[in-house]
Amino acid sequence: MVKYEVSSIVIIAVLLVLVVVGVTGNTLVCLIIKGNRQMRTPINYLLMNLAVSDILFATFITPKLIVSLTLSHPEGVKGSILCKLVTGGNFAWIPGVSSVATLVTIAFERYYTVVYPLDPNRKMTKCKLKVILLCSWIFSVIFNLPLFLARTFKKEDGKNHCVLSWPEKWMSTSSCIAWLFLTVAAVGIMITLYSQVVYPLWFKPKSCLPLSCKQQGVIRVRKRTTLMVITVSVIFAVGWGAESVEYALRTMSTLDMKFKHIAIVDIMVLFNAAINPFVYALLSHQYRQKIRGVICCARAVAPRPRTNTTVESTEIETRF
């Protein structure tokens, strides 16, 4: 029993650190994009939507993990309402699914930007972006509605826990298959699109004609931005892949999955949300520059003289 309590304390400590880091980092990303006109581009708006999803996921998943590890869930009508709305983590998976849709949209944006850069019909406009983001949130709500119906509390390990309790076996199987399909389909689409983006950026034979400084800057920015979103997508695939496998094993096998194991997998998804701002800062000069300005209590880093070496971080990067 003591060992379980110690492990729970460790998990909760890691959880709280990830929540603080994730909420702070992603809030900073949103403020930077919103506060700098030159960064209000389609790709950055998609990253801001991803940051908002990560903030909401971290906020809503925390009560579920803390209650499942340390407290006995209340009973009665109050317990049922809390389970469906707070301690079950149902609201956390709505921004979770939205982040999946956002990452897929980012993959399409990168594909069209790199493979069809001159086709105006394939360009991500603000109007298209608004429709896509709205549809992603509507899809997320509809996708997660069954969770609100199936969440209830029952006694396990001597405590009341908020769990999924489906009326029929086929319902739990269908839910599990839907989550697996969502994850596998999203990862498959991203692999397909990024494989077609990586080749022209890094492996396509160079043209015999010399490129201008501006063209070289465009290519450098596209490489850096693409590498950044691919890194975020790989981290997503690992975290959500583990979550989907755990859900499948818990639903469709006889393995005894304790709440501690479930919490660890949920924390892997939370780590995905917390690490994204660090990826942006590491791989994007523009994000790194703006974050440095915020940390130094400045509204923005003073612009450098416009020369051939700085074109990529000003004019070009605002477009791509």
PDB file of C-alpha atoms in Angstrom:
ATOM      1  CA  MET A   1       0.000   0.000   0.000  1.00  0.00           C
ATOM      2  CA  VAL A   2       2.836   2.398   0.847  1.00  0.00           C
ATOM      3  CA  LYS A   3       4.500   1.689  -2.452  1.00  0.00           C
ATOM      4  CA  TYR A   4       1.318   2.554  -4.315  1.00  0.00           C
ATOM      5  CA  GLU A   5       1.001   5.837  -2.408  1.00  0.00           C
ATOM      6  CA  VAL A   6       4.599   6.815  -3.170  1.00  0.00           C
ATOM      7  CA  SER A   7       4.151   6.069  -6.869  1.00  0.00           C
ATOM      8  CA  SER A   8       0.926   8.073  -6.890  1.00  0.00           C
ATOM      9  CA  ILE A   9       2.694  11.054  -5.336  1.00  0.00           C
ATOM     10  CA  VAL A  10       5.438  10.843  -7.978  1.00  0.00           C
ATOM     11  CA  ILE A  11       2.899  10.660 -10.799  1.00  0.00           C
ATOM     12  CA  ILE A  12       0.957  13.632  -9.413  1.00  0.00           C
ATOM     13  CA  ALA A  13       4.170  15.656  -9.038  1.00  0.00           C
ATOM     14  CA  VAL A  14       5.097  14.969 -12.664  1.00  0.00           C
ATOM     15  CA  LEU A  15       1.523  15.778 -13.679  1.00  0.00           C
ATOM     16  CA  LEU A  16       1.530  19.169 -11.968  1.00  0.00           C
ATOM     17  CA  VAL A  17       4.899  20.100 -13.455  1.00  0.00           C
ATOM     18  CA  LEU A  18       3.693  19.192 -16.953  1.00  0.00           C
ATOM     19  CA  VAL A  19       0.450  21.124 -16.460  1.00  0.00           C
ATOM     20  CA  VAL A  20       2.258  24.277 -15.336  1.00  0.00           C
ATOM     21  CA  VAL A  21       4.843  24.026 -18.114  1.00  0.00           C
ATOM     22  CA  GLY A  22       2.238  23.170 -20.755  1.00  0.00           C
ATOM     23  CA  VAL A  23      -0.226  25.904 -19.855  1.00  0.00           C
ATOM     24  CA  THR A  24       2.511  28.539 -19.472  1.00  0.00           C
ATOM     25  CA  GLY A  25       4.343  27.605 -22.667  1.00  0.00           C
ATOM     26  CA  ASN A  26       1.259  27.325 -24.858  1.00  0.00           C
ATOM     27  CA  THR A  27      -0.204  30.546 -23.446  1.00  0.00           C
ATOM     28  CA  LEU A  28       3.055  32.252 -24.394  1.00  0.00           C
ATOM     29  CA  VAL A  29       2.741  30.858 -27.925  1.00  0.00           C
ATOM     30  CA  CYS A  30      -0.794  32.270 -28.232  1.00  0.00           C
ATOM     31  CA  LEU A  31       0.256  35.694 -26.923  1.00  0.00           C
ATOM     32  CA  ILE A  32       3.222  35.862 -29.293  1.00  0.00           C
ATOM     33  CA  ILE A  33       1.123  35.030 -32.356  1.00  0.00           C
ATOM     34  CA  LYS A  34      -1.722  37.333 -31.335  1.00  0.00           C
ATOM     35  CA  GLY A  35       0.581  40.199 -30.405  1.00  0.00           C
ATOM     36  CA  ASN A  36       2.750  40.229 -33.536  1.00  0.00           C
ATOM     37  CA  ARG A  37       1.058  41.143 -36.786  1.00  0.00           C
ATOM     38  CA  GLN A  38       3.793  39.595 -38.937  1.00  0.00           C
ATOM     39  CA  MET A  39       3.171  36.209 -37.326  1.00  0.00           C
ATOM     40  CA  ARG A  40      -0.549  36.097 -38.114  1.00  0.00           C
ATOM     41  CA  THR A  41      -0.180  33.570 -40.908  1.00  0.00           C
ATOM     42  CA  PRO A  42      -2.217  30.406 -41.591  1.00  0.00           C
ATOM     43  CA  ILE A  43       0.463  28.062 -40.263  1.00  0.00           C
ATOM     44  CA  ASN A  44       0.850  30.129 -37.086  1.00  0.00           C
ATOM     45  CA  TYR A  45      -2.921  30.311 -36.557  1.00  0.00           C
ATOM     46  CA  LEU A  46      -2.991  26.516 -36.824  1.00  0.00           C
ATOM     47  CA  LEU A  47      -0.223  26.309 -34.240  1.00  0.00           C
ATOM     48  CA  MET A  48      -2.183  28.700 -32.016  1.00  0.00           C
ATOM     49  CA  ASN A  49      -5.252  26.466 -32.269  1.00  0.00           C
ATOM     50  CA  LEU A  50      -3.029  23.530 -31.351  1.00  0.00           C
ATOM     51  CA  ALA A  51      -1.734  25.505 -28.362  1.00  0.00           C
ATOM     52  CA  VAL A  52      -5.288  26.316 -27.222  1.00  0.00           C
ATOM     53  CA  SER A  53      -6.189  22.622 -27.509  1.00  0.00           C
ATOM     54  CA  ASP A  54      -3.145  21.672 -25.433  1.00  0.00           C
ATOM     55  CA  ILE A  55      -4.031  24.237 -22.741  1.00  0.00           C
ATOM     56  CA  LEU A  56      -7.591  22.939 -22.468  1.00  0.00           C
ATOM     57  CA  PHE A  57      -6.436  19.315 -22.440  1.00  0.00           C
ATOM     58  CA  ALA A  58      -3.986  19.977 -19.610  1.00  0.00           C
ATOM     59  CA  THR A  59      -6.647  21.868 -17.641  1.00  0.00           C
ATOM     60  CA  PHE A  60      -9.401  19.264 -17.969  1.00  0.00           C
ATOM     61  CA  ILE A  61      -7.294  16.099 -17.604  1.00  0.00           C
ATOM     62  CA  THR A  62      -5.789  17.172 -14.260  1.00  0.00           C
ATOM     63  CA  PRO A  63      -8.877  16.548 -12.033  1.00  0.00           C
ATOM     64  CA  LYS A  64      -9.308  13.084 -13.538  1.00  0.00           C
ATOM     65  CA  LEU A  65      -5.754  11.997 -12.789  1.00  0.00           C
ATOM     66  CA  ILE A  66      -5.617  13.452  -9.273  1.00  0.00           C
ATOM     67  CA  VAL A  67      -8.968  11.953  -8.220  1.00  0.00           C
ATOM     68  CA  SER A  68      -8.275   8.538  -9.767  1.00  0.00           C
ATOM     69  CA  LEU A  69      -4.931   8.268  -7.974  1.00  0.00           C
ATOM     70  CA  THR A  70      -5.615   9.728  -4.536  1.00  0.00           C
ATOM     71  CA  LEU A  71      -9.321  10.130  -3.739  1.00  0.00           C
ATOM     72  CA  SER A  72     -12.451   8.025  -3.601  1.00  0.00           C
ATOM     73  CA  HIS A  73     -15.036   9.359  -6.024  1.00  0.00           C
ATOM     74  CA  PRO A  74     -18.283  10.720  -4.506  1.00  0.00           C
ATOM     75  CA  GLU A  75     -21.447   8.665  -4.927  1.00  0.00           C
ATOM     76  CA  GLY A  76     -25.029   9.532  -5.755  1.00  0.00           C
ATOM     77  CA  VAL A  77     -26.315  12.154  -8.168  1.00  0.00           C
ATOM     78  CA  LYS A  78     -23.515  14.555  -7.290  1.00  0.00           C
ATOM     79  CA  GLY A  79     -20.926  11.868  -8.018  1.00  0.00           C
ATOM     80  CA  SER A  80     -22.546  11.022 -11.344  1.00  0.00           C
ATOM     81  CA  ILE A  81     -22.529  14.670 -12.456  1.00  0.00           C
ATOM     82  CA  LEU A  82     -18.927  15.161 -11.343  1.00  0.00           C
ATOM     83  CA  CYS A  83     -17.911  12.002 -13.161  1.00  0.00           C
ATOM     84  CA  LYS A  84     -19.422  13.078 -16.460  1.00  0.00           C
ATOM     85  CA  LEU A  85     -18.325  16.716 -16.319  1.00  0.00           C
ATOM     86  CA  VAL A  86     -15.116  16.889 -14.254  1.00  0.00           C
ATOM     87  CA  THR A  87     -13.421  13.792 -12.913  1.00  0.00           C
ATOM     88  CA  GLY A  88     -14.025  11.603 -15.964  1.00  0.00           C
ATOM     89  CA  GLY A  89     -11.863  13.767 -18.195  1.00  0.00           C
ATOM     90  CA  ASN A  90     -14.508  13.845 -20.931  1.00  0.00           C
ATOM     91  CA  PHE A  91     -13.956  17.520 -21.692  1.00  0.00           C
ATOM     92  CA  ALA A  92     -10.210  16.894 -22.026  1.00  0.00           C
ATOM     93  CA  TRP A  93     -10.654  14.622 -25.016  1.00  0.00           C
ATOM     94  CA  ILE A  94     -12.585  17.257 -26.980  1.00  0.00           C
ATOM     95  CA  PRO A  95      -9.497  19.507 -27.393  1.00  0.00           C
ATOM     96  CA  GLY A  96      -7.485  16.288 -27.691  1.00  0.00           C
ATOM     97  CA  VAL A  97      -9.359  15.262 -30.830  1.00  0.00           C
ATOM     98  CA  SER A  98      -9.223  18.859 -32.069  1.00  0.00           C
ATOM     99  CA  SER A  99      -5.421  18.760 -31.804  1.00  0.00           C
ATOM    100  CA  VAL A 100      -5.423  15.611 -33.957  1.00  0.00           C
ATOM    101  CA  ALA A 101      -7.490  17.377 -36.624  1.00  0.00           C
ATOM    102  CA  THR A 102      -5.228  20.441 -36.379  1.00  0.00           C
ATOM    103  CA  LEU A 103      -2.057  18.399 -36.929  1.00  0.00           C
ATOM    104  CA  VAL A 104      -3.598  16.757 -39.993  1.00  0.00           C
ATOM    105  CA  THR A 105      -4.560  20.207 -41.312  1.00  0.00           C
ATOM    106  CA  ILE A 106      -0.998  21.411 -40.737  1.00  0.00           C
ATOM    107  CA  ALA A 107       0.268  18.459 -42.778  1.00  0.00           C
ATOM    108  CA  PHE A 108      -2.028  19.429 -45.666  1.00  0.00           C
ATOM    109  CA  GLU A 109      -0.943  23.085 -45.371  1.00  0.00           C
ATOM    110  CA  ARG A 110       2.734  22.100 -45.591  1.00  0.00           C
ATOM    111  CA  TYR A 111       2.015  19.779 -48.516  1.00  0.00           C
ATOM    112  CA  TYR A 112       0.251  22.434 -50.582  1.00  0.00           C
ATOM    113  CA  THR A 113       2.753  25.151 -49.649  1.00  0.00           C
ATOM    114  CA  VAL A 114       5.775  23.089 -50.703  1.00  0.00           C
ATOM    115  CA  VAL A 115       4.427  20.972 -53.569  1.00  0.00           C
ATOM    116  CA  TYR A 116       2.014  23.527 -55.090  1.00  0.00           C
ATOM    117  CA  PRO A 117       3.441  26.913 -54.033  1.00  0.00           C
ATOM    118  CA  LEU A 118       2.069  28.829 -57.035  1.00  0.00           C
ATOM    119  CA  ASP A 119      -1.459  27.373 -57.150  1.00  0.00           C
ATOM    120  CA  PRO A 120      -3.845  29.973 -55.636  1.00  0.00           C
ATOM    121  CA  ASN A 121      -6.665  27.424 -55.338  1.00  0.00           C
ATOM    122  CA  ARG A 122      -4.604  25.323 -52.922  1.00  0.00           C
ATOM    123  CA  LYS A 123      -3.499  28.229 -50.755  1.00  0.00           C
ATOM    124  CA  MET A 124      -4.704  28.242 -47.134  1.00  0.00           C
ATOM    125  CA  THR A 125      -6.753  31.443 -46.877  1.00  0.00           C
ATOM    126  CA  LYS A 126      -8.200  32.890 -43.682  1.00  0.00           C
ATOM    127  CA  CYS A 127     -11.708  31.971 -44.835  1.00  0.00           C
ATOM    128  CA  LYS A 128     -10.729  28.334 -45.394  1.00  0.00           C
ATOM    129  CA  LEU A 129      -8.877  28.322 -42.099  1.00  0.00           C
ATOM    130  CA  LYS A 130     -11.931  29.519 -40.135  1.00  0.00           C
ATOM    131  CA  VAL A 131     -14.133  26.843 -41.687  1.00  0.00           C
ATOM    132  CA  ILE A 132     -11.573  24.095 -41.050  1.00  0.00           C
ATOM    133  CA  LEU A 133     -11.027  25.060 -37.411  1.00  0.00           C
ATOM    134  CA  LEU A 134     -14.759  25.357 -36.743  1.00  0.00           C
ATOM    135  CA  CYS A 135     -15.382  21.948 -38.319  1.00  0.00           C
ATOM    136  CA  SER A 136     -12.543  20.396 -36.301  1.00  0.00           C
ATOM    137  CA  TRP A 137     -14.114  21.519 -33.016  1.00  0.00           C
ATOM    138  CA  ILE A 138     -17.605  20.415 -34.079  1.00  0.00           C
ATOM    139  CA  PHE A 139     -16.206  17.016 -35.076  1.00  0.00           C
ATOM    140  CA  SER A 140     -14.390  16.772 -31.732  1.00  0.00           C
ATOM    141  CA  VAL A 141     -17.578  17.425 -29.761  1.00  0.00           C
ATOM    142  CA  ILE A 142     -19.600  14.893 -31.781  1.00  0.00           C
ATOM    143  CA  PHE A 143     -16.827  12.287 -31.582  1.00  0.00           C
ATOM    144  CA  ASN A 144     -16.715  12.522 -27.780  1.00  0.00           C
ATOM    145  CA  LEU A 145     -20.459  12.670 -27.041  1.00  0.00           C
ATOM    146  CA  PRO A 146     -20.688   8.910 -26.279  1.00  0.00           C
ATOM    147  CA  LEU A 147     -18.142   9.335 -23.473  1.00  0.00           C
ATOM    148  CA  PHE A 148     -20.525  11.617 -21.572  1.00  0.00           C
ATOM    149  CA  LEU A 149     -23.228   8.958 -21.750  1.00  0.00           C
ATOM    150  CA  ALA A 150     -20.996   6.058 -20.699  1.00  0.00           C
ATOM    151  CA  ARG A 151     -19.089   7.657 -17.811  1.00  0.00           C
ATOM    152  CA  THR A 152     -20.119   6.507 -14.351  1.00  0.00           C
ATOM    153  CA  PHE A 153     -18.496   5.592 -11.055  1.00  0.00           C
ATOM    154  CA  LYS A 154     -17.947   2.145  -9.587  1.00  0.00           C
ATOM    155  CA  LYS A 155     -15.891   0.641  -6.789  1.00  0.00           C
ATOM    156  CA  GLU A 156     -12.454  -0.727  -7.732  1.00  0.00           C
ATOM    157  CA  ASP A 157      -9.384  -1.225  -5.529  1.00  0.00           C
ATOM    158  CA  GLY A 158     -11.482  -0.282  -2.491  1.00  0.00           C
ATOM    159  CA  LYS A 159     -12.388   3.159  -3.903  1.00  0.00           C
ATOM    160  CA  ASN A 160     -15.018   4.655  -6.157  1.00  0.00           C
ATOM    161  CA  HIS A 161     -13.561   5.487  -9.560  1.00  0.00           C
ATOM    162  CA  CYS A 162     -15.002   7.291 -12.558  1.00  0.00           C
ATOM    163  CA  VAL A 163     -14.897   4.794 -15.421  1.00  0.00           C
ATOM    164  CA  LEU A 164     -16.442   4.040 -18.790  1.00  0.00           C
ATOM    165  CA  SER A 165     -19.334   1.621 -18.395  1.00  0.00           C
ATOM    166  CA  TRP A 166     -20.973   0.768 -21.711  1.00  0.00           C
ATOM    167  CA  PRO A 167     -24.449  -0.862 -21.707  1.00  0.00           C
ATOM    168  CA  GLU A 168     -23.386  -3.334 -24.403  1.00  0.00           C
ATOM    169  CA  LYS A 169     -20.055  -4.939 -25.232  1.00  0.00           C
ATOM    170  CA  TRP A 170     -20.235  -3.909 -28.892  1.00  0.00           C
ATOM    171  CA  MET A 171     -20.419  -0.253 -27.823  1.00  0.00           C
ATOM    172  CA  SER A 172     -17.104  -0.416 -25.987  1.00  0.00           C
ATOM    173  CA  THR A 173     -15.559  -2.277 -28.923  1.00  0.00           C
ATOM    174  CA  SER A 174     -16.874   0.313 -31.381  1.00  0.00           C
ATOM    175  CA  SER A 175     -15.534   3.166 -29.257  1.00  0.00           C
ATOM    176  CA  CYS A 176     -12.136   1.493 -29.060  1.00  0.00           C
ATOM    177  CA  ILE A 177     -12.024   0.895 -32.811  1.00  0.00           C
ATOM    178  CA  ALA A 178     -13.038   4.516 -33.455  1.00  0.00           C
ATOM    179  CA  TRP A 179     -10.150   5.824 -31.327  1.00  0.00           C
ATOM    180  CA  LEU A 180      -7.694   3.453 -32.970  1.00  0.00           C
ATOM    181  CA  PHE A 181      -8.924   4.423 -36.423  1.00  0.00           C
ATOM    182  CA  LEU A 182      -8.671   8.129 -35.611  1.00  0.00           C
ATOM    183  CA  THR A 183      -5.066   7.796 -34.447  1.00  0.00           C
ATOM    184  CA  VAL A 184      -3.917   5.422 -37.185  1.00  0.00           C
ATOM    185  CA  ALA A 185      -5.658   7.423 -39.918  1.00  0.00           C
ATOM    186  CA  ALA A 186      -4.175  10.712 -38.681  1.00  0.00           C
ATOM    187  CA  VAL A 187      -0.655   9.284 -38.455  1.00  0.00           C
ATOM    188  CA  GLY A 188      -1.047   7.606 -41.861  1.00  0.00           C
ATOM    189  CA  ILE A 189      -2.175  10.847 -43.521  1.00  0.00           C
ATOM    190  CA  MET A 190       0.693  12.794 -41.955  1.00  0.00           C
ATOM    191  CA  ILE A 191       3.277  10.195 -43.013  1.00  0.00           C
ATOM    192  CA  THR A 192       1.928  10.224 -46.573  1.00  0.00           C
ATOM    193  CA  LEU A 193       1.905  14.014 -46.890  1.00  0.00           C
ATOM    194  CA  TYR A 194       5.214  14.697 -45.162  1.00  0.00           C
ATOM    195  CA  SER A 195       6.962  12.011 -47.220  1.00  0.00           C
ATOM    196  CA  GLN A 196       5.998  14.007 -50.300  1.00  0.00           C
ATOM    197  CA  VAL A 197       7.144  17.245 -48.683  1.00  0.00           C
ATOM    198  CA  VAL A 198      10.529  16.007 -47.456  1.00  0.00           C
ATOM    199  CA  TYR A 199      11.717  14.901 -50.901  1.00  0.00           C
ATOM    200  CA  PRO A 200      11.428  18.247 -52.767  1.00  0.00           C
ATOM    201  CA  LEU A 201      12.852  20.155 -49.782  1.00  0.00           C
ATOM    202  CA  TRP A 202      15.863  17.987 -48.925  1.00  0.00           C
ATOM    203  CA  PHE A 203      16.487  15.371 -51.620  1.00  0.00           C
ATOM    204  CA  LYS A 204      15.332  16.800 -54.938  1.00  0.00           C
ATOM    205  CA  PRO A 205      18.268  17.448 -57.314  1.00  0.00           C
ATOM    206  CA  LYS A 206      19.219  21.102 -57.389  1.00  0.00           C
ATOM    207  CA  SER A 207      18.408  23.167 -60.432  1.00  0.00           C
ATOM    208  CA  CYS A 208      21.229  24.215 -62.723  1.00  0.00           C
ATOM    209  CA  LEU A 209      20.032  27.814 -62.470  1.00  0.00           C
ATOM    210  CA  PRO A 210      21.418  29.749 -59.479  1.00  0.00           C
ATOM    211  CA  LEU A 211      18.843  30.749 -56.863  1.00  0.00           C
ATOM    212  CA  SER A 212      18.470  34.300 -55.682  1.00  0.00           C
ATOM    213  CA  CYS A 213      18.970  35.183 -52.027  1.00  0.00           C
ATOM    214  CA  LYS A 214      15.220  35.507 -51.588  1.00  0.00           C
ATOM    215  CA  GLN A 215      14.559  32.057 -53.101  1.00  0.00           C
ATOM    216  CA  GLN A 216      17.241  30.529 -50.878  1.00  0.00           C
ATOM    217  CA  GLY A 217      15.594  32.203 -47.882  1.00  0.00           C
ATOM    218  CA  VAL A 218      12.201  30.777 -48.854  1.00  0.00           C
ATOM    219  CA  ILE A 219      13.648  27.267 -49.021  1.00  0.00           C
ATOM    220  CA  ARG A 220      15.407  27.653 -45.664  1.00  0.00           C
ATOM    221  CA  VAL A 221      12.237  28.862 -43.970  1.00  0.00           C
ATOM    222  CA  ARG A 222      10.161  26.061 -45.476  1.00  0.00           C
ATOM    223  CA  LYS A 223      12.708  23.498 -44.312  1.00  0.00           C
ATOM    224  CA  ARG A 224      12.778  24.892 -40.791  1.00  0.00           C
ATOM    225  CA  THR A 225       8.990  25.171 -40.506  1.00  0.00           C
ATOM    226  CA  THR A 226       8.452  21.709 -41.962  1.00  0.00           C
ATOM    227  CA  LEU A 227      11.034  20.173 -39.631  1.00  0.00           C
ATOM    228  CA  MET A 228       9.292  21.863 -36.703  1.00  0.00           C
ATOM    229  CA  VAL A 229       5.812  20.519 -37.473  1.00  0.00           C
ATOM    230  CA  ILE A 230       7.157  17.056 -38.344  1.00  0.00           C
ATOM    231  CA  THR A 231       8.841  16.922 -34.928  1.00  0.00           C
ATOM    232  CA  VAL A 232       5.580  17.910 -33.234  1.00  0.00           C
ATOM    233  CA  SER A 233       3.736  15.243 -35.254  1.00  0.00           C
ATOM    234  CA  VAL A 234       6.213  12.515 -34.287  1.00  0.00           C
ATOM    235  CA  ILE A 235       5.823  13.366 -30.589  1.00  0.00           C
ATOM    236  CA  PHE A 236       2.055  13.280 -31.082  1.00  0.00           C
ATOM    237  CA  ALA A 237       2.231   9.851 -32.738  1.00  0.00           C
ATOM    238  CA  VAL A 238       4.182   8.421 -29.785  1.00  0.00           C
ATOM    239  CA  GLY A 239       1.899   9.861 -27.086  1.00  0.00           C
ATOM    240  CA  TRP A 240      -1.415   9.202 -28.776  1.00  0.00           C
ATOM    241  CA  GLY A 241      -0.228   5.852 -30.060  1.00  0.00           C
ATOM    242  CA  ALA A 242       0.460   4.737 -26.489  1.00  0.00           C
ATOM    243  CA  GLU A 243      -2.935   6.096 -25.368  1.00  0.00           C
ATOM    244  CA  SER A 244      -4.774   4.225 -28.134  1.00  0.00           C
ATOM    245  CA  VAL A 245      -2.939   0.960 -27.467  1.00  0.00           C
ATOM    246  CA  GLU A 246      -3.663   1.234 -23.726  1.00  0.00           C
ATOM    247  CA  TYR A 247      -7.354   1.875 -24.434  1.00  0.00           C
ATOM    248  CA  ALA A 248      -7.492  -1.104 -26.787  1.00  0.00           C
ATOM    249  CA  LEU A 249      -5.812  -3.415 -24.272  1.00  0.00           C
ATOM    250  CA  ARG A 250      -8.079  -2.224 -21.484  1.00  0.00           C
ATOM    251  CA  THR A 251     -11.227  -2.631 -23.584  1.00  0.00           C
ATOM    252  CA  MET A 252     -10.584  -5.681 -25.759  1.00  0.00           C
ATOM    253  CA  SER A 253      -8.251  -7.839 -23.649  1.00  0.00           C
ATOM    254  CA  THR A 254      -8.210  -9.438 -20.214  1.00  0.00           C
ATOM    255  CA  LEU A 255      -5.150  -7.527 -18.991  1.00  0.00           C
ATOM    256  CA  ASP A 256      -5.542  -5.924 -15.578  1.00  0.00           C
ATOM    257  CA  MET A 257      -4.932  -2.233 -16.229  1.00  0.00           C
ATOM    258  CA  LYS A 258      -4.665  -0.312 -12.956  1.00  0.00           C
ATOM    259  CA  PHE A 259      -5.539   3.369 -12.687  1.00  0.00           C
ATOM    260  CA  LYS A 260      -1.845   4.065 -12.143  1.00  0.00           C
ATOM    261  CA  HIS A 261      -1.071   2.600 -15.581  1.00  0.00           C
ATOM    262  CA  ILE A 262      -3.871   4.588 -17.190  1.00  0.00           C
ATOM    263  CA  ALA A 263      -2.582   7.769 -15.526  1.00  0.00           C
ATOM    264  CA  ILE A 264       0.940   7.199 -16.854  1.00  0.00           C
ATOM    265  CA  VAL A 265      -0.349   6.889 -20.427  1.00  0.00           C
ATOM    266  CA  ASP A 266      -2.502  10.008 -20.018  1.00  0.00           C
ATOM    267  CA  ILE A 267       0.596  11.838 -18.800  1.00  0.00           C
ATOM    268  CA  MET A 268       2.390  10.828 -22.006  1.00  0.00           C
ATOM    269  CA  VAL A 269      -0.291  12.707 -23.959  1.00  0.00           C
ATOM    270  CA  LEU A 270       0.078  15.608 -21.532  1.00  0.00           C
ATOM    271  CA  PHE A 271       3.838  15.586 -22.150  1.00  0.00           C
ATOM    272  CA  ASN A 272       3.083  15.939 -25.854  1.00  0.00           C
ATOM    273  CA  ALA A 273       1.075  19.083 -25.074  1.00  0.00           C
ATOM    274  CA  ALA A 274       3.769  20.517 -22.794  1.00  0.00           C
ATOM    275  CA  ILE A 275       6.755  19.930 -25.083  1.00  0.00           C
ATOM    276  CA  ASN A 276       5.398  21.648 -28.205  1.00  0.00           C
ATOM    277  CA  PRO A 277       6.414  25.232 -27.216  1.00  0.00           C
ATOM    278  CA  PHE A 278       9.981  24.022 -26.638  1.00  0.00           C
ATOM    279  CA  VAL A 279      10.006  22.506 -30.123  1.00  0.00           C
ATOM    280  CA  TYR A 280       8.896  25.838 -31.589  1.00  0.00           C
ATOM    281  CA  ALA A 281      11.575  27.717 -29.668  1.00  0.00           C
ATOM    282  CA  LEU A 282      14.273  25.242 -30.645  1.00  0.00           C
ATOM    283  CA  LEU A 283      13.528  25.003 -34.358  1.00  0.00           C
ATOM    284  CA  SER A 284      12.012  28.389 -35.224  1.00  0.00           C
ATOM    285  CA  HIS A 285      14.169  31.517 -35.217  1.00  0.00           C
ATOM    286  CA  GLN A 286      11.105  33.731 -35.139  1.00  0.00           C
ATOM    287  CA  TYR A 287       9.515  32.046 -32.109  1.00  0.00           C
ATOM    288  CA  ARG A 288      12.859  32.005 -30.330  1.00  0.00           C
ATOM    289  CA  GLN A 289      13.307  35.690 -31.013  1.00  0.00           C
ATOM    290  CA  LYS A 290       9.852  36.624 -29.724  1.00  0.00           C
ATOM    291  CA  ILE A 291      10.135  34.426 -26.632  1.00  0.00           C
ATOM    292  CA  ARG A 292      13.474  36.038 -25.809  1.00  0.00           C
ATOM    293  CA  GLY A 293      11.807  39.427 -26.087  1.00  0.00           C
ATOM    294  CA  VAL A 294       8.990  38.402 -23.723  1.00  0.00           C
ATOM    295  CA  ILE A 295      11.414  36.959 -21.189  1.00  0.00           C
ATOM    296  CA  CYS A 296      13.418  40.181 -21.271  1.00  0.00           C
ATOM    297  CA  CYS A 297      10.195  42.108 -20.525  1.00  0.00           C
ATOM    298  CA  ALA A 298      10.253  43.759 -23.936  1.00  0.00           C
ATOM    299  CA  ARG A 299       7.307  44.029 -26.276  1.00  0.00           C
ATOM    300  CA  ALA A 300       9.383  42.761 -29.172  1.00  0.00           C
ATOM    301  CA  VAL A 301      12.962  42.240 -30.148  1.00  0.00           C
ATOM    302  CA  ALA A 302      14.269  45.240 -32.072  1.00  0.00           C
ATOM    303  CA  PRO A 303      14.260  44.480 -35.831  1.00  0.00           C
ATOM    304  CA  ARG A 304      17.630  43.950 -37.391  1.00  0.00           C
ATOM    305  CA  PRO A 305      18.728  45.797 -40.537  1.00  0.00           C
ATOM    306  CA  ARG A 306      17.248  44.334 -43.685  1.00  0.00           C
ATOM    307  CA  THR A 307      20.070  42.594 -45.447  1.00  0.00           C
ATOM    308  CA  ASN A 308      20.342  39.473 -47.551  1.00  0.00           C
ATOM    309  CA  THR A 309      20.994  37.390 -44.437  1.00  0.00           C
ATOM    310  CA  THR A 310      17.893  38.595 -42.590  1.00  0.00           C
ATOM    311  CA  VAL A 311      15.309  38.388 -45.334  1.00  0.00           C
ATOM    312  CA  GLU A 312      14.267  34.894 -44.234  1.00  0.00           C
ATOM    313  CA  SER A 313      13.433  35.958 -40.681  1.00  0.00           C
ATOM    314  CA  THR A 314      11.342  38.979 -41.643  1.00  0.00           C
ATOM    315  CA  GLU A 315       9.638  39.251 -44.999  1.00  0.00           C
ATOM    316  CA  ILE A 316       9.725  35.609 -46.036  1.00  0.00           C
ATOM    317  CA  GLU A 317       8.920  34.000 -42.733  1.00  0.00           C
ATOM    318  CA  THR A 318       5.778  36.084 -42.342  1.00  0.00           C
ATOM    319  CA  ARG A 319       4.505  34.545 -45.571  1.00  0.00           C
ATOM    320  CA  PHE A 320       5.345  30.937 -44.875  1.00  0.00           C
TER     321      PHE A 320
END
